[in-house]
Amino acid sequence: MGTFNKRRALKRSQNLEKCDGIQHLKKVCHATNKKVRSSSPSSSGQSYQSSESEVSEEFPAYKEPSVYDNLLTVLGRCSETLPELHEQMERTQEVEGDKWEDEGSSAESYGLLEGESDRDFVKEDGESDNEVRRLTEYDVDGHEGVSDEDESGNDNSAEVSASDAEESASDAEESASDAEESASDAEESASDAEENGQFNAHESKITSSFCAHVGCVLTEAEVRDLTERKWKFKWEMPATDVSTGKWVGTGESLLKEVDLGSTYGLKQKLYEHWLDAYRTSGGSDFHSSKQRQFFSLCDSYRDIMHCNKKPFYHKGIEEDAVIMDAYIMHVLNHVFRSRDAVKKNNAKLAKRPNNGRDELLCSDGFLDQGFTRPKVLILLPLRSIALRVVRRLIQLTPLSQRVNVEHLNRFSSEFGREDEDDSNEMLKSHKTPKPVDHEALFSGNNDDHFMLGIKFTKGSIKLFSDFYSSDLIVASPLALITKLGEAKVEKEKDVDYLSSIEILIIDHADVLGMQNWSHLDTVVEQLNRIPSKQHGTDIMRIRRWYLDGHAQFYRQTILLGFFLNPEINALFNQRCVNYRGKVKLVAEYKGVLQKILLQVRQVYERFHAASVTEVDDARFDFFSKKVFPKIKDSIQGGTLLFISSYFEFVRLRNFLKAQNASFCSFMDHSKQSDISRARGDFFHGKRKIMLYTERAYFYYRYKIRGVKNLIIYSLPERKEFYPEILNMVEESTDMSCTVLFTPFDKLRLERIVGTPATKRMLSSNKDMFVFC
């Protein structure tokens, strides 16, 4: 056992870079497999058994020896002596003290006492002590000015500024004080099992979902089943916020009686603060509220797909805030519980001499970390939406945890708009030609390239923190794709801060789909990969399922959007492999035909395709042979051809060019002069056909004049676009609209004509249907 303890101590302080990374460890340790098994049993007393079954390459299930044993063997070969290692370990803790410790040095330097936690303060960069401003619970805009400090926290660089050095020093001092404070907790013995993320059903009847989730160890058979992605939704329960919807899920049912005396899995301070915020906003029954019920879904740590969420730009901020509040509280609860586990373990290690610390580290109770610190990733489409989410996150953080919010002015400046107040007054003073939902969505900062690290310390929130020292990251898929590209070109850069994401939230997935869905899919694919560097992490405290390459099976994904499409559905089915199971909302639709103001004769023509991969070819073939000949010889003109996909647009544009057809077009990235010329030519009859894409309509909402005949080549994803496009047709005695569809368009079709009508249209022997 002495040899084993020595190797564990060696393992804790050795840098992975000196051993040429994880891949080198696998090769070197393969030859010493038998020796490792005999000298280094697992802490639970069980040896690892090799699996005879094959696991897919995409989701590897490591066979014997595990990466954990490989690390142990290679690090055991290091030539450093034990005293030297202890000295190096202590120096590393002093320099990198802020890696996992609760900080708060900033708040203390401002002279804020523990008794002042009922007040909320903000201190911006460069302000003196007498310039500290009070931050009210619902006023965190901070528009007084912009910080002069240009922090480079988001730059993955080897340079360290003087301010960073001072911060590290203060963090180290705070780490020591936190350790002493945590060591003296009277409830330490009662809460160790819960806060360390260890779960034992026989020892504790009441255990948080966080403990049960991170403390579970998957068997090889369970990993194999997850890799095969065999999901069976076998239970359902009503959805309170969607009258025609219901929740369906895998695994055990979530239907159970609510304990009104519990905190629903929240930490006590979080629960009390959320309850106060709910009552302040006018709520009366928190236990039956929509946000509390959705939080319970999130707290189950299952993958969730809610693609019938009412967005703020359609139904108002209140409707959207219900879901947003729930997942924000879940994020805060997860981050604080993770930090508390590390903090308490640090306190225990600080009380023990070196030899005693080695014995403690041999137990699984100290496996409380991932490869890197960031645990939560929130993907959003626009800076204006990120502004709403981060502001609400600050508001829902307990007052004692946000005595100081660093760089708030800089955040408001970079994510808001300078003319925000003026633009709001302008909208009130005169009627805008754009639809209300378009103005609500695009009236703020529309930049889709942003990344923001957020770090929680003792009594403060630090915005624009370095990604590796952040607790959560708020970003757009485009920004992360840019970082991934930079990491491929410049070897000194990496995106290892994505390796330990335990909660992934994708909000407004429908808007992300109007940008570039492949970016989002690529980002999700890159999550939870084994990092290329150590990044100062204590490898003796990394959870076993990280070392075994199973982190993706523990990641919870919460997918939120206004509607469901095949891309969102595929992401949920293929990329979400949480061992806890899945929950999704299914709903019936009434349709939007009643919103059409004109008496337009709508002819739906069904074409057939053998598979989903052949739909595009079958659609184009049907159009070129059955539809285009009718409009080619027509002298009337005024034909608007509406297309949902950009690839369909390119195909039709090339086809019309080959046919020498009289047409014009514009896309979402066209120049304003080209758009104006195309609209003018179509209105005056110089061009008979106009190609109009859904993305162009989404971003511009231009009303096209001169439409006499409408052909919907592919149904729009957004159901509200359908009546708006039909209402563009000029009134006449023979107004008509031709719609092409296939059974593979079911999701779009039922949102437009309704679920009952869709079932009849898809099951009928006829191929033509008329709505008037």
GROMACS .gro file of N, CA and C in nm, residues 433-542:
model
  330
  433PRO      N    1  -4.285   5.002  -4.018
  433PRO     CA    2  -4.337   4.916  -4.124
  433PRO      C    3  -4.308   4.768  -4.099
  434LYS      N    4  -4.217   4.735  -4.011
  434LYS     CA    5  -4.183   4.597  -3.983
  434LYS      C    6  -4.281   4.536  -3.883
  435PRO      N    7  -4.300   4.403  -3.888
  435PRO     CA    8  -4.385   4.338  -3.788
  435PRO      C    9  -4.329   4.356  -3.648
  436VAL      N   10  -4.417   4.346  -3.550
  436VAL     CA   11  -4.378   4.370  -3.411
  436VAL      C   12  -4.272   4.270  -3.365
  437ASP      N   13  -4.288   4.144  -3.402
  437ASP     CA   14  -4.193   4.042  -3.357
  437ASP      C   15  -4.054   4.067  -3.416
  438HIS      N   16  -4.048   4.118  -3.539
  438HIS     CA   17  -3.918   4.150  -3.600
  438HIS      C   18  -3.850   4.263  -3.526
  439GLU      N   19  -3.923   4.366  -3.490
  439GLU     CA   20  -3.865   4.478  -3.415
  439GLU      C   21  -3.819   4.435  -3.277
  440ALA      N   22  -3.897   4.347  -3.213
  440ALA     CA   23  -3.859   4.301  -3.079
  440ALA      C   24  -3.731   4.218  -3.082
  441LEU      N   25  -3.712   4.141  -3.188
  441LEU     CA   26  -3.594   4.054  -3.197
  441LEU      C   27  -3.470   4.130  -3.239
  442PHE      N   28  -3.484   4.223  -3.334
  442PHE     CA   29  -3.367   4.287  -3.394
  442PHE      C   30  -3.348   4.432  -3.351
  443SER      N   31  -3.419   4.478  -3.250
  443SER     CA   32  -3.402   4.617  -3.207
  443SER      C   33  -3.277   4.638  -3.123
  444GLY      N   34  -3.215   4.530  -3.074
  444GLY     CA   35  -3.095   4.543  -2.993
  444GLY      C   36  -2.969   4.520  -3.073
  445ASN      N   37  -2.864   4.474  -3.006
  445ASN     CA   38  -2.736   4.445  -3.070
  445ASN      C   39  -2.747   4.311  -3.143
  446ASN      N   40  -2.739   4.315  -3.276
  446ASN     CA   41  -2.760   4.195  -3.357
  446ASN      C   42  -2.633   4.120  -3.391
  447ASP      N   43  -2.522   4.152  -3.329
  447ASP     CA   44  -2.397   4.083  -3.356
  447ASP      C   45  -2.408   3.937  -3.313
  448ASP      N   46  -2.365   3.847  -3.401
  448ASP     CA   47  -2.373   3.703  -3.371
  448ASP      C   48  -2.236   3.642  -3.347
  449HIS      N   49  -2.136   3.724  -3.311
  449HIS     CA   50  -2.001   3.675  -3.282
  449HIS      C   51  -1.960   3.728  -3.145
  450PHE      N   52  -1.972   3.644  -3.042
  450PHE     CA   53  -1.940   3.687  -2.905
  450PHE      C   54  -1.910   3.567  -2.818
  451MET      N   55  -1.825   3.589  -2.718
  451MET     CA   56  -1.794   3.491  -2.614
  451MET      C   57  -1.772   3.566  -2.483
  452LEU      N   58  -1.825   3.513  -2.376
  452LEU     CA   59  -1.816   3.578  -2.245
  452LEU      C   60  -1.795   3.473  -2.137
  453GLY      N   61  -1.686   3.486  -2.063
  453GLY     CA   62  -1.663   3.400  -1.948
  453GLY      C   63  -1.715   3.466  -1.821
  454ILE      N   64  -1.781   3.388  -1.734
  454ILE     CA   65  -1.836   3.439  -1.608
  454ILE      C   66  -1.782   3.353  -1.494
  455LYS      N   67  -1.729   3.421  -1.393
  455LYS     CA   68  -1.667   3.354  -1.280
  455LYS      C   69  -1.733   3.398  -1.151
  456PHE      N   70  -1.772   3.302  -1.068
  456PHE     CA   71  -1.833   3.331  -0.938
  456PHE      C   72  -1.728   3.313  -0.830
  457THR      N   73  -1.713   3.417  -0.747
  457THR     CA   74  -1.621   3.411  -0.635
  457THR      C   75  -1.698   3.444  -0.508
  458LYS      N   76  -1.627   3.454  -0.399
  458LYS     CA   77  -1.692   3.481  -0.271
  458LYS      C   78  -1.744   3.624  -0.269
  459GLY      N   79  -1.872   3.640  -0.291
  459GLY     CA   80  -1.935   3.771  -0.284
  459GLY      C   81  -1.929   3.852  -0.412
  460SER      N   82  -1.879   3.798  -0.522
  460SER     CA   83  -1.869   3.877  -0.645
  460SER      C   84  -1.887   3.791  -0.769
  461ILE      N   85  -1.920   3.859  -0.878
  461ILE     CA   86  -1.932   3.797  -1.009
  461ILE      C   87  -1.836   3.870  -1.101
  462LYS      N   88  -1.751   3.797  -1.169
  462LYS     CA   89  -1.655   3.857  -1.259
  462LYS      C   90  -1.694   3.826  -1.402
  463LEU      N   91  -1.732   3.929  -1.478
  463LEU     CA   92  -1.760   3.916  -1.619
  463LEU      C   93  -1.630   3.930  -1.699
  464PHE      N   94  -1.625   3.874  -1.817
  464PHE     CA   95  -1.507   3.875  -1.903
  464PHE      C   96  -1.387   3.807  -1.837
  465SER      N   97  -1.412   3.705  -1.759
  465SER     CA   98  -1.302   3.630  -1.699
  465SER      C   99  -1.239   3.538  -1.804
  466ASP      N  100  -1.115   3.500  -1.778
  466ASP     CA  101  -1.047   3.406  -1.867
  466ASP      C  102  -1.127   3.277  -1.873
  467PHE      N  103  -1.133   3.217  -1.990
  467PHE     CA  104  -1.219   3.100  -2.008
  467PHE      C  105  -1.180   2.985  -1.915
  468TYR      N  106  -1.051   2.966  -1.891
  468TYR     CA  107  -1.008   2.853  -1.808
  468TYR      C  108  -1.033   2.876  -1.660
  469SER      N  109  -1.059   2.999  -1.619
  469SER     CA  110  -1.092   3.027  -1.479
  469SER      C  111  -1.239   3.060  -1.462
  470SER      N  112  -1.319   3.044  -1.568
  470SER     CA  113  -1.461   3.074  -1.562
  470SER      C  114  -1.541   2.953  -1.516
  471ASP      N  115  -1.657   2.981  -1.457
  471ASP     CA  116  -1.750   2.874  -1.421
  471ASP      C  117  -1.846   2.843  -1.533
  472LEU      N  118  -1.885   2.945  -1.608
  472LEU     CA  119  -1.972   2.923  -1.723
  472LEU      C  120  -1.933   3.016  -1.836
  473ILE      N  121  -1.967   2.974  -1.957
  473ILE     CA  122  -1.935   3.049  -2.078
  473ILE      C  123  -2.063   3.074  -2.155
  474VAL      N  124  -2.086   3.199  -2.193
  474VAL     CA  125  -2.198   3.237  -2.278
  474VAL      C  126  -2.139   3.274  -2.414
  475ALA      N  127  -2.185   3.209  -2.520
  475ALA     CA  128  -2.121   3.230  -2.650
  475ALA      C  129  -2.219   3.203  -2.762
  476SER      N  130  -2.180   3.246  -2.881
  476SER     CA  131  -2.253   3.212  -3.003
  476SER      C  132  -2.177   3.101  -3.075
  477PRO      N  133  -2.246   3.017  -3.151
  477PRO     CA  134  -2.176   2.911  -3.225
  477PRO      C  135  -2.070   2.965  -3.319
  478LEU      N  136  -2.096   3.080  -3.380
  478LEU     CA  137  -1.999   3.138  -3.473
  478LEU      C  138  -1.868   3.171  -3.403
  479ALA      N  139  -1.875   3.226  -3.282
  479ALA     CA  140  -1.753   3.261  -3.209
  479ALA      C  141  -1.673   3.136  -3.173
  480LEU      N  142  -1.741   3.030  -3.134
  480LEU     CA  143  -1.671   2.906  -3.099
  480LEU      C  144  -1.612   2.840  -3.223
  481ILE      N  145  -1.681   2.849  -3.335
  481ILE     CA  146  -1.625   2.795  -3.459
  481ILE      C  147  -1.497   2.870  -3.495
  482THR      N  148  -1.496   3.000  -3.472
  482THR     CA  149  -1.376   3.080  -3.496
  482THR      C  150  -1.261   3.033  -3.407
  483LYS      N  151  -1.291   3.008  -3.279
  483LYS     CA  152  -1.188   2.959  -3.187
  483LYS      C  153  -1.136   2.821  -3.229
  484LEU      N  154  -1.226   2.736  -3.275
  484LEU     CA  155  -1.184   2.604  -3.321
  484LEU      C  156  -1.092   2.615  -3.442
  485GLY      N  157  -1.125   2.708  -3.532
  485GLY     CA  158  -1.039   2.729  -3.648
  485GLY      C  159  -0.903   2.782  -3.611
  486GLU      N  160  -0.898   2.874  -3.514
  486GLU     CA  161  -0.770   2.928  -3.469
  486GLU      C  162  -0.685   2.820  -3.403
  487ALA      N  163  -0.749   2.730  -3.329
  487ALA     CA  164  -0.674   2.623  -3.262
  487ALA      C  165  -0.612   2.526  -3.362
  488LYS      N  166  -0.675   2.508  -3.476
  488LYS     CA  167  -0.619   2.419  -3.578
  488LYS      C  168  -0.499   2.481  -3.648
  489VAL      N  169  -0.502   2.614  -3.664
  489VAL     CA  170  -0.394   2.683  -3.735
  489VAL      C  171  -0.277   2.712  -3.643
  490GLU      N  172  -0.306   2.763  -3.522
  490GLU     CA  173  -0.201   2.801  -3.427
  490GLU      C  174  -0.196   2.697  -3.315
  491LYS      N  175  -0.089   2.623  -3.309
  491LYS     CA  176  -0.078   2.510  -3.217
  491LYS      C  177  -0.077   2.553  -3.071
  492GLU      N  178  -0.034   2.679  -3.044
  492GLU     CA  179  -0.031   2.722  -2.904
  492GLU      C  180  -0.169   2.753  -2.849
  493LYS      N  181  -0.268   2.761  -2.937
  493LYS     CA  182  -0.404   2.786  -2.893
  493LYS      C  183  -0.483   2.656  -2.886
  494ASP      N  184  -0.583   2.653  -2.801
  494ASP     CA  185  -0.666   2.534  -2.789
  494ASP      C  186  -0.804   2.574  -2.737
  495VAL      N  187  -0.894   2.480  -2.738
  495VAL     CA  188  -1.030   2.501  -2.686
  495VAL      C  189  -1.060   2.395  -2.580
  496ASP      N  190  -0.960   2.365  -2.498
  496ASP     CA  191  -0.978   2.263  -2.395
  496ASP      C  192  -1.077   2.305  -2.287
  497TYR      N  193  -1.116   2.434  -2.283
  497TYR     CA  194  -1.217   2.476  -2.186
  497TYR      C  195  -1.354   2.417  -2.219
  498LEU      N  196  -1.367   2.350  -2.332
  498LEU     CA  197  -1.492   2.280  -2.365
  498LEU      C  198  -1.489   2.134  -2.323
  499SER      N  199  -1.381   2.090  -2.260
  499SER     CA  200  -1.364   1.947  -2.230
  499SER      C  201  -1.448   1.900  -2.113
  500SER      N  202  -1.487   1.991  -2.023
  500SER     CA  203  -1.554   1.949  -1.899
  500SER      C  204  -1.692   2.013  -1.884
  501ILE      N  205  -1.758   2.042  -1.995
  501ILE     CA  206  -1.892   2.099  -1.990
  501ILE      C  207  -1.990   1.993  -1.941
  502GLU      N  208  -2.059   2.022  -1.833
  502GLU     CA  209  -2.155   1.928  -1.775
  502GLU      C  210  -2.299   1.967  -1.801
  503ILE      N  211  -2.324   2.094  -1.833
  503ILE     CA  212  -2.459   2.140  -1.870
  503ILE      C  213  -2.445   2.225  -1.996
  504LEU      N  214  -2.515   2.185  -2.100
  504LEU     CA  215  -2.518   2.261  -2.226
  504LEU      C  216  -2.661   2.311  -2.247
  505ILE      N  217  -2.674   2.443  -2.262
  505ILE     CA  218  -2.805   2.503  -2.286
  505ILE      C  219  -2.802   2.571  -2.422
  506ILE      N  220  -2.893   2.530  -2.509
  506ILE     CA  221  -2.907   2.590  -2.642
  506ILE      C  222  -3.043   2.659  -2.644
  507ASP      N  223  -3.043   2.790  -2.630
  507ASP     CA  224  -3.168   2.866  -2.626
  507ASP      C  225  -3.189   2.935  -2.760
  508HIS      N  226  -3.317   2.951  -2.797
  508HIS     CA  227  -3.356   3.011  -2.926
  508HIS      C  228  -3.292   2.934  -3.042
  509ALA      N  229  -3.310   2.802  -3.038
  509ALA     CA  230  -3.254   2.717  -3.143
  509ALA      C  231  -3.312   2.750  -3.279
  510ASP      N  232  -3.437   2.801  -3.284
  510ASP     CA  233  -3.497   2.837  -3.411
  510ASP      C  234  -3.424   2.954  -3.477
  511VAL      N  235  -3.379   3.049  -3.397
  511VAL     CA  236  -3.302   3.162  -3.452
  511VAL      C  237  -3.163   3.115  -3.494
  512LEU      N  238  -3.102   3.025  -3.417
  512LEU     CA  239  -2.972   2.970  -3.455
  512LEU      C  240  -2.981   2.897  -3.589
  513GLY      N  241  -3.097   2.834  -3.615
  513GLY     CA  242  -3.116   2.767  -3.742
  513GLY      C  243  -3.119   2.862  -3.860
  514MET      N  244  -3.157   2.988  -3.836
  514MET     CA  245  -3.156   3.088  -3.942
  514MET      C  246  -3.017   3.146  -3.965
  515GLN      N  247  -2.919   3.109  -3.883
  515GLN     CA  248  -2.781   3.155  -3.902
  515GLN      C  249  -2.703   3.048  -3.978
  516ASN      N  250  -2.650   2.952  -3.909
  516ASN     CA  251  -2.581   2.840  -3.975
  516ASN      C  252  -2.582   2.722  -3.880
  517TRP      N  253  -2.672   2.630  -3.904
  517TRP     CA  254  -2.690   2.519  -3.811
  517TRP      C  255  -2.566   2.429  -3.804
  518SER      N  256  -2.491   2.420  -3.911
  518SER     CA  257  -2.373   2.334  -3.910
  518SER      C  258  -2.271   2.382  -3.807
  519HIS      N  259  -2.266   2.514  -3.780
  519HIS     CA  260  -2.176   2.565  -3.676
  519HIS      C  261  -2.214   2.507  -3.540
  520LEU      N  262  -2.343   2.509  -3.510
  520LEU     CA  263  -2.390   2.457  -3.382
  520LEU      C  264  -2.361   2.308  -3.370
  521ASP      N  265  -2.387   2.234  -3.476
  521ASP     CA  266  -2.366   2.090  -3.473
  521ASP      C  267  -2.218   2.058  -3.452
  522THR      N  268  -2.129   2.136  -3.513
  522THR     CA  269  -1.986   2.115  -3.497
  522THR      C  270  -1.940   2.144  -3.354
  523VAL      N  271  -1.994   2.250  -3.295
  523VAL     CA  272  -1.958   2.286  -3.157
  523VAL      C  273  -1.998   2.175  -3.061
  524VAL      N  274  -2.119   2.124  -3.075
  524VAL     CA  275  -2.166   2.017  -2.985
  524VAL      C  276  -2.079   1.892  -3.002
  525GLU      N  277  -2.037   1.866  -3.123
  525GLU     CA  278  -1.951   1.751  -3.149
  525GLU      C  279  -1.816   1.764  -3.080
  526GLN      N  280  -1.767   1.887  -3.061
  526GLN     CA  281  -1.636   1.910  -3.002
  526GLN      C  282  -1.637   1.907  -2.849
  527LEU      N  283  -1.752   1.901  -2.787
  527LEU     CA  284  -1.760   1.904  -2.641
  527LEU      C  285  -1.712   1.773  -2.581
  528ASN      N  286  -1.657   1.785  -2.458
  528ASN     CA  287  -1.621   1.670  -2.374
  528ASN      C  288  -1.515   1.580  -2.436
  529ARG      N  289  -1.424   1.639  -2.511
  529ARG     CA  290  -1.310   1.564  -2.561
  529ARG      C  291  -1.194   1.575  -2.464
  530ILE      N  292  -1.107   1.473  -2.462
  530ILE     CA  293  -0.992   1.475  -2.373
  530ILE      C  294  -0.900   1.589  -2.414
  531PRO      N  295  -0.860   1.675  -2.321
  531PRO     CA  296  -0.782   1.795  -2.357
  531PRO      C  297  -0.640   1.761  -2.401
  532SER      N  298  -0.578   1.857  -2.467
  532SER     CA  299  -0.442   1.840  -2.516
  532SER      C  300  -0.337   1.877  -2.411
  533LYS      N  301  -0.378   1.953  -2.307
  533LYS     CA  302  -0.287   1.997  -2.203
  533LYS      C  303  -0.352   1.976  -2.067
  534GLN      N  304  -0.270   1.989  -1.963
  534GLN     CA  305  -0.320   1.968  -1.827
  534GLN      C  306  -0.391   2.091  -1.772
  535HIS      N  307  -0.344   2.210  -1.804
  535HIS     CA  308  -0.402   2.336  -1.761
  535HIS      C  309  -0.406   2.349  -1.609
  536GLY      N  310  -0.304   2.297  -1.540
  536GLY     CA  311  -0.290   2.315  -1.397
  536GLY      C  312  -0.386   2.237  -1.311
  537THR      N  313  -0.460   2.144  -1.367
  537THR     CA  314  -0.557   2.067  -1.290
  537THR      C  315  -0.488   1.959  -1.208
  538ASP      N  316  -0.535   1.938  -1.086
  538ASP     CA  317  -0.484   1.830  -1.000
  538ASP      C  318  -0.543   1.699  -1.051
  539ILE      N  319  -0.462   1.619  -1.119
  539ILE     CA  320  -0.515   1.500  -1.184
  539ILE      C  321  -0.560   1.393  -1.085
  540MET      N  322  -0.516   1.402  -0.960
  540MET     CA  323  -0.562   1.305  -0.861
  540MET      C  324  -0.705   1.332  -0.818
  541ARG      N  325  -0.763   1.447  -0.859
  541ARG     CA  326  -0.899   1.480  -0.817
  541ARG      C  327  -0.996   1.485  -0.936
  542ILE      N  328  -0.953   1.438  -1.051
  542ILE     CA  329  -1.042   1.433  -1.167
  542ILE      C  330  -1.136   1.314  -1.154
   0.00000   0.00000   0.00000
